[in-house]
Coordinates of C-alpha atoms in Angstrom, one line a residue:
M125 CA 152.1 144.8 63.2
P126 CA 155.3 143.8 65.3
L127 CA 156.1 147.2 66.9
F128 CA 157.4 145.9 70.4
K129 CA 157.5 148.8 72.6
T130 CA 157.2 152.8 72.4
I131 CA 159.3 155.0 75.3
T132 CA 158.7 158.7 75.9
P133 CA 161.7 160.2 77.6
S134 CA 160.0 164.0 77.8
S135 CA 157.4 165.5 76.3
T136 CA 159.6 166.6 73.4
T137 CA 161.5 162.7 72.8
Q138 CA 159.7 159.8 71.6
V139 CA 161.7 156.0 70.5
Y140 CA 160.2 153.3 68.6
I141 CA 161.5 149.6 68.4
W142 CA 160.1 146.8 66.4
K143 CA 160.8 143.2 66.4
V144 CA 161.1 141.9 63.2
E145 CA 159.2 138.6 62.4
E146 CA 157.4 139.5 59.1
P147 CA 158.5 138.5 55.8
L148 CA 159.9 141.1 53.4
E149 CA 157.1 140.6 51.2
V150 CA 154.8 142.1 53.8
L151 CA 157.2 144.7 54.9
A152 CA 158.1 146.0 51.2
K153 CA 153.7 146.7 50.7
S154 CA 152.6 149.8 51.2
V155 CA 155.9 151.4 51.3
N156 CA 158.1 154.0 48.6
L157 CA 161.6 154.5 49.1
T158 CA 163.5 157.1 47.6
P159 CA 165.9 156.9 45.0
H160 CA 168.9 156.7 47.2
C161 CA 167.6 154.5 50.1
Q162 CA 166.1 152.1 47.2
A163 CA 169.9 151.8 45.9
R164 CA 170.9 151.6 49.1
F165 CA 168.2 148.4 49.3
D166 CA 168.9 146.6 46.6
S167 CA 172.9 146.3 46.9
M168 CA 171.8 144.5 50.5
K169 CA 172.3 140.6 50.3
S170 CA 171.1 139.7 53.5
E171 CA 167.1 139.5 53.8
L172 CA 167.6 140.4 57.2
H173 CA 168.9 143.4 56.2
R174 CA 166.7 143.9 54.3
R175 CA 163.6 143.2 56.2
G176 CA 165.7 145.6 59.5
F177 CA 165.8 148.4 56.1
L178 CA 162.1 148.8 56.0
S179 CA 160.8 148.3 59.4
I180 CA 163.2 151.2 60.0
R181 CA 160.5 152.9 57.5
H182 CA 157.4 151.0 58.8
L183 CA 158.8 152.2 62.2
L184 CA 159.0 156.1 60.6
H185 CA 155.1 155.9 59.4
V186 CA 154.6 155.5 63.9
A187 CA 156.1 158.3 64.3
G188 CA 154.4 160.5 61.4
Y189 CA 157.2 160.3 58.3
T190 CA 157.6 158.8 55.3
D191 CA 161.0 157.6 54.1
Q192 CA 160.8 161.0 51.3
D193 CA 160.7 163.2 55.6
L194 CA 164.3 161.2 55.8
Y195 CA 168.0 162.7 54.1
Y196 CA 171.3 161.7 54.7
T197 CA 174.8 163.5 54.9
E198 CA 178.0 163.4 53.3
N199 CA 179.1 161.1 56.5
G200 CA 175.6 159.1 56.8
K201 CA 174.0 160.4 59.5
P202 CA 169.8 160.8 58.5
H203 CA 168.4 164.1 59.2
L204 CA 164.3 164.9 59.2
K205 CA 163.6 167.6 56.5
D206 CA 161.4 169.5 59.5
G207 CA 164.6 170.1 61.9
K208 CA 163.2 167.7 64.1
H209 CA 166.4 165.0 65.4
I210 CA 166.8 161.4 64.3
S211 CA 169.3 158.4 64.6
I212 CA 168.3 154.8 63.7
T213 CA 169.8 151.6 64.1
H214 CA 169.0 147.8 63.6
S215 CA 170.8 144.7 65.2
Y216 CA 169.6 141.3 64.2
N217 CA 165.5 140.9 64.2
F218 CA 165.4 144.5 66.4
T219 CA 164.7 148.0 64.8
A220 CA 164.7 151.4 66.3
I221 CA 164.7 154.8 65.9
I222 CA 164.2 158.0 68.5
V223 CA 163.1 161.4 67.1
S224 CA 163.3 164.3 68.8
E225 CA 162.8 167.7 68.6
T226 CA 164.5 169.1 70.9
A227 CA 167.9 167.4 71.4
E228 CA 170.4 166.1 69.2
V229 CA 169.9 162.1 69.7
G230 CA 171.2 158.6 68.8
I231 CA 170.7 155.3 69.7
D232 CA 171.4 151.7 69.5
I233 CA 171.2 148.1 70.0
E234 CA 173.6 145.7 70.5
M235 CA 173.2 141.4 71.1
Q236 CA 174.5 141.1 74.1
R237 CA 177.9 138.3 73.3
D238 CA 180.7 137.0 74.8
K239 CA 182.2 138.8 71.7
I240 CA 182.3 141.5 73.4
L241 CA 184.6 140.7 75.8
R242 CA 187.7 140.8 73.3
I243 CA 187.0 143.8 72.3
A244 CA 186.4 145.8 75.4
S245 CA 190.1 146.9 75.9
R246 CA 189.6 149.1 72.7
F247 CA 186.5 151.0 73.8
T248 CA 186.6 151.3 77.8
P249 CA 189.1 151.0 80.7
L250 CA 188.9 147.1 82.3
K251 CA 189.8 147.6 85.1
E252 CA 186.3 149.4 85.9
Y253 CA 184.4 145.8 85.9
K254 CA 186.6 144.0 88.1
T255 CA 183.9 143.9 91.0
L256 CA 181.2 142.5 88.4
A257 CA 180.2 139.3 90.0
N258 CA 180.3 136.8 86.9
D259 CA 181.4 137.5 83.1
E260 CA 177.3 137.4 82.9
A261 CA 177.0 140.6 84.3
V262 CA 180.6 142.1 82.7
V263 CA 178.6 141.4 79.3
R264 CA 176.0 143.0 80.4
K265 CA 177.6 146.1 81.6
L266 CA 180.5 146.4 78.8
T267 CA 177.2 146.1 76.4
I268 CA 175.5 148.9 77.8
V269 CA 178.5 150.8 77.7
W270 CA 179.2 150.6 74.0
G271 CA 176.0 151.2 73.1
A272 CA 176.0 154.3 74.7
K273 CA 179.4 155.0 73.3
E274 CA 177.7 154.0 69.8
S275 CA 174.9 156.5 70.5
L276 CA 177.0 159.4 71.0
Y277 CA 179.8 159.0 68.2
K278 CA 176.1 159.0 66.0
I279 CA 175.3 162.4 67.5
Y280 CA 179.0 163.4 67.3
G281 CA 179.0 162.8 63.7
V282 CA 183.1 163.5 63.1
K283 CA 185.4 161.3 62.3
G284 CA 188.5 160.7 64.3
L285 CA 186.4 160.9 67.7
S286 CA 187.5 157.8 69.1
F287 CA 185.6 155.6 72.1
L288 CA 188.3 154.9 73.9
Q289 CA 189.9 158.5 74.3
H290 CA 187.0 161.3 74.4
I291 CA 184.1 159.7 75.5
N292 CA 183.6 159.1 79.8
V293 CA 180.3 157.4 80.1
A294 CA 180.1 157.4 83.9
D295 CA 179.1 154.3 86.0
F296 CA 176.0 153.0 86.6
D297 CA 174.2 150.2 88.6
F298 CA 172.1 147.9 86.2
D299 CA 168.8 148.9 88.8
D300 CA 169.6 153.0 87.5
Y301 CA 169.0 151.9 83.8
K302 CA 170.2 155.2 83.0
S303 CA 173.9 157.2 83.0
T304 CA 175.4 160.3 82.1
A305 CA 178.6 160.8 79.8
V306 CA 181.0 163.3 78.1
I307 CA 182.0 163.7 75.4
N308 CA 186.1 166.1 75.3
Y309 CA 187.1 166.4 72.2
H310 CA 190.2 168.9 70.7
G311 CA 189.3 171.1 73.5
S312 CA 185.1 171.6 73.7
Q313 CA 183.3 169.5 76.1
S314 CA 180.0 168.3 76.1
E315 CA 177.4 166.9 78.6
Y316 CA 174.3 164.0 77.5
S317 CA 171.7 161.7 79.5
V318 CA 172.1 158.1 78.5
D319 CA 169.4 155.5 79.2
F320 CA 169.0 152.1 78.6
L321 CA 167.1 148.8 78.6
E322 CA 167.1 145.2 78.3
F323 CA 165.1 142.3 76.4
E324 CA 165.4 139.2 74.5
G325 CA 169.0 139.3 74.8
F326 CA 169.4 142.8 73.3
T327 CA 170.4 145.9 74.8
C328 CA 169.0 149.6 73.5
V329 CA 170.4 152.5 75.1
Y330 CA 169.5 156.1 73.8
A331 CA 171.2 159.3 74.5
L332 CA 170.3 162.5 74.4
A333 CA 172.3 165.8 74.5
L334 CA 172.2 167.8 77.4

């Protein structure tokens, strides 16, 4: 089974990344979905989406859980019944989860694509990236920033939170593999650590509440 990478940001937090290579039939073996998740699975038209959904259940197994240990709130945020914090992501043929005993967490995987140049002004001030050497570097950095803000949005879980207006990711160098971020929303401020890694044309970013 292609468990692609395991990361341990702290003694109480683990990240698990899966590279989805198996056919649907293989991934479906030994997976017992709750009625809620079975309904979601049955509604999926894309086989890649279905395979990603099942691979996340295998990641849960690696982390010591089953689908029965997972539930979702009305806004779609996943939770574990034992009280630990969890976040889930999938992009094309990669999926990932992050589980923490002690901190609110968020995770996001994105494919590095030129498309992000067209939407960048919706989530970050473009002037911050004029010093980068070329478009490839800009795409890489924007993808990290987007992934960070997506991760933070998953943690905060409030509709109306603006990537551009409410979430600020501190500047960073690629070699740092980390940054910090702040959410300012309706007079309340919260701080987060942000870590990232790049592989096979993808970017994975995960955030922890401080």
